[in-house]
């Protein structure tokens, strides 16, 4: 009997059960495979969407920073800046007051100079020398990029699309025909650079976001895209690496904004110091006009920081939906 039952079971397994159970197993396997493919597709699309959101602002800033600025574009940019930040006083008054501030703040004794650019060959040659001095002593990204960047800076300063402080060349550069009111803000940068330990640290820490580019944002974004916080696992059972990744993933947008704080603080401090230095030299109306200009300029930095940070946060949110 035992032998007969054994034979029957063997026959059943070989001939009856595989026909039904085999079909079910195959169907279940197909469903599992399809679900895995769907999950993989959803995760891939989610990560791509998140990356697009998170990197949109940084990529836009990089493209804008390294795009070629032709003389024609520089002129249009200068016109736009003049509309955005109209000069608060005449050029002669701005120039004279700036020279007084150099003496009063001790910047002149530290070798800081001001160069107001005009269209004379001598002035333009001096501008090129200032830019060459700055780039030769600062971090190099490669000869081709450096050359294009030098030309961009030259065209921008020449037309008055921007005013700048060149710390290695110890020179504030502003145009004599446009945006010269920004000179006081740039002198504020010089004061920061030559100030106490706190302001010097701020100037160094700005390297986290050179030109407004959030260098650490891609790293925060990657952690948020690929590390999922396991909320079912007690915190006590997580190691330091897991806790760190959880923190970065949950706060990637805030961390991105935090990297902008040195730049935002230093820019604000430059305006405050510049305005404080010029206050006794100009009437209240002029001072208020300068405050308005500098506030609008600061707003552009804050907007950039907010957009980059929101992009990272939104990118991670889109991935997890």
XYZ file of C-alpha atoms in Angstrom, residues 49-240:
192
model
C 12.060 64.293 -12.792
C 13.703 65.017 -9.454
C 17.085 65.579 -11.075
C 15.519 67.938 -13.630
C 13.900 70.013 -10.879
C 16.953 69.951 -8.642
C 19.567 70.780 -11.269
C 17.586 73.290 -13.344
C 18.737 76.362 -11.429
C 22.417 75.355 -11.039
C 22.661 74.448 -14.719
C 21.003 77.738 -15.662
C 23.490 79.669 -13.516
C 26.445 77.802 -15.035
C 25.211 78.440 -18.571
C 24.706 82.121 -17.796
C 28.123 82.385 -16.127
C 30.105 80.824 -18.933
C 28.095 82.044 -21.918
C 29.995 84.317 -24.247
C 29.239 88.011 -23.743
C 29.666 89.902 -26.984
C 30.093 93.699 -27.032
C 26.493 93.995 -28.245
C 25.165 91.819 -25.420
C 27.267 93.771 -22.906
C 25.719 97.054 -24.060
C 22.196 95.655 -23.695
C 23.031 94.242 -20.270
C 24.350 97.637 -19.197
C 21.121 99.307 -20.312
C 19.094 96.799 -18.338
C 21.207 97.378 -15.244
C 20.811 101.136 -15.595
C 17.046 100.706 -15.611
C 17.166 98.283 -12.694
C 19.598 100.355 -10.603
C 19.616 103.983 -11.778
C 22.591 105.966 -10.484
C 21.787 107.938 -7.354
C 24.134 110.874 -8.024
C 26.404 112.367 -10.661
C 29.567 110.546 -11.639
C 31.822 113.357 -10.369
C 30.201 113.287 -6.929
C 30.414 109.508 -6.727
C 34.070 109.583 -7.766
C 35.045 112.279 -5.262
C 33.198 110.641 -2.374
C 34.724 107.248 -3.220
C 38.232 108.693 -3.001
C 37.397 110.196 0.415
C 36.106 106.844 1.649
C 39.353 105.174 0.612
C 41.199 107.506 2.983
C 38.662 107.486 5.804
C 38.358 103.685 5.998
C 42.088 103.034 5.754
C 41.676 101.115 2.509
C 44.078 103.384 0.667
C 46.781 102.670 3.232
C 46.253 98.949 2.516
C 46.844 99.452 -1.191
C 43.223 99.439 -2.386
C 42.558 101.543 -5.492
C 39.564 102.503 -7.621
C 39.571 102.427 -11.403
C 36.686 104.140 -13.178
C 36.682 102.734 -16.700
C 36.245 104.991 -19.716
C 36.737 104.416 -23.447
C 40.320 105.698 -23.685
C 42.957 103.129 -24.699
C 44.893 103.765 -21.476
C 41.857 103.056 -19.305
C 40.938 99.888 -21.195
C 44.511 98.629 -21.055
C 44.548 99.201 -17.307
C 41.309 97.228 -17.018
C 42.871 94.305 -18.893
C 45.907 94.389 -16.605
C 43.658 94.305 -13.535
C 41.751 91.288 -14.893
C 44.993 89.510 -15.870
C 46.425 90.080 -12.392
C 43.288 88.693 -10.785
C 43.025 85.565 -12.931
C 46.750 84.768 -12.736
C 46.540 84.612 -8.917
C 43.155 82.955 -8.576
C 41.955 79.391 -9.249
C 42.233 78.404 -12.909
C 39.560 76.366 -14.693
C 41.582 75.963 -17.873
C 43.049 78.342 -20.416
C 40.084 78.307 -22.813
C 37.504 78.984 -20.091
C 39.723 81.562 -18.415
C 40.218 83.437 -21.669
C 36.469 83.602 -22.341
C 35.754 84.588 -18.748
C 38.334 87.372 -18.952
C 36.667 88.699 -22.081
C 33.243 88.523 -20.423
C 34.482 90.461 -17.403
C 36.213 92.982 -19.635
C 33.098 93.672 -21.705
C 30.883 93.822 -18.603
C 33.121 96.302 -16.763
C 33.768 98.338 -19.887
C 30.086 98.981 -20.563
C 29.006 99.304 -16.926
C 26.995 96.106 -16.795
C 28.499 95.500 -13.380
C 30.989 96.909 -10.876
C 33.494 94.583 -9.235
C 36.118 94.326 -6.545
C 39.233 92.416 -7.614
C 40.870 91.308 -4.346
C 44.104 89.995 -5.852
C 44.554 93.190 -7.884
C 43.364 95.246 -4.872
C 41.164 97.331 -7.147
C 37.521 98.338 -7.297
C 36.391 98.688 -10.907
C 33.341 100.652 -12.002
C 32.257 102.328 -15.207
C 32.414 106.096 -15.556
C 29.186 106.109 -17.553
C 26.902 103.551 -15.918
C 26.278 101.846 -12.568
C 28.975 103.898 -10.816
C 26.733 104.154 -7.748
C 27.647 100.539 -7.064
C 31.171 101.698 -6.176
C 30.272 102.068 -2.496
C 29.013 98.482 -2.340
C 32.252 97.275 -3.942
C 34.230 99.307 -1.419
C 32.229 97.398 1.193
C 33.608 94.161 -0.277
C 37.101 95.613 0.047
C 36.369 96.447 3.706
C 35.196 92.876 4.300
C 38.295 91.445 2.676
C 40.536 93.657 4.787
C 38.410 93.541 7.934
C 38.313 91.307 10.999
C 38.376 87.540 11.257
C 34.598 87.111 10.815
C 34.401 89.034 7.533
C 37.524 87.304 6.207
C 35.983 83.916 6.973
C 32.819 84.992 5.132
C 34.869 85.946 2.078
C 36.498 82.509 2.073
C 33.228 80.678 2.743
C 31.665 82.308 -0.322
C 33.599 79.690 -2.232
C 30.749 77.284 -1.472
C 28.682 79.166 -4.060
C 31.104 80.786 -6.531
C 29.202 83.026 -8.900
C 26.009 81.804 -7.265
C 26.652 78.188 -8.303
C 25.697 75.811 -5.422
C 28.576 73.339 -5.569
C 27.144 70.978 -2.928
C 23.563 70.954 -4.237
C 24.107 67.994 -6.625
C 25.476 65.920 -3.728
C 22.490 66.761 -1.517
C 20.167 65.998 -4.419
C 21.761 62.619 -5.152
C 21.376 61.553 -1.530
C 17.730 62.594 -1.589
C 17.064 60.805 -4.870
C 18.659 57.469 -4.013
C 18.475 57.219 -0.238
C 15.029 56.509 1.179
C 14.464 57.110 4.859
C 13.243 53.879 6.449
C 10.688 55.272 8.885
C 9.759 51.762 10.051
C 13.226 51.203 11.468
C 13.755 52.673 14.966
C 16.347 55.421 15.135
C 18.164 53.542 17.883
C 18.892 50.709 15.429
C 20.341 53.011 12.748
C 24.079 53.606 12.507
C 25.709 57.027 12.075
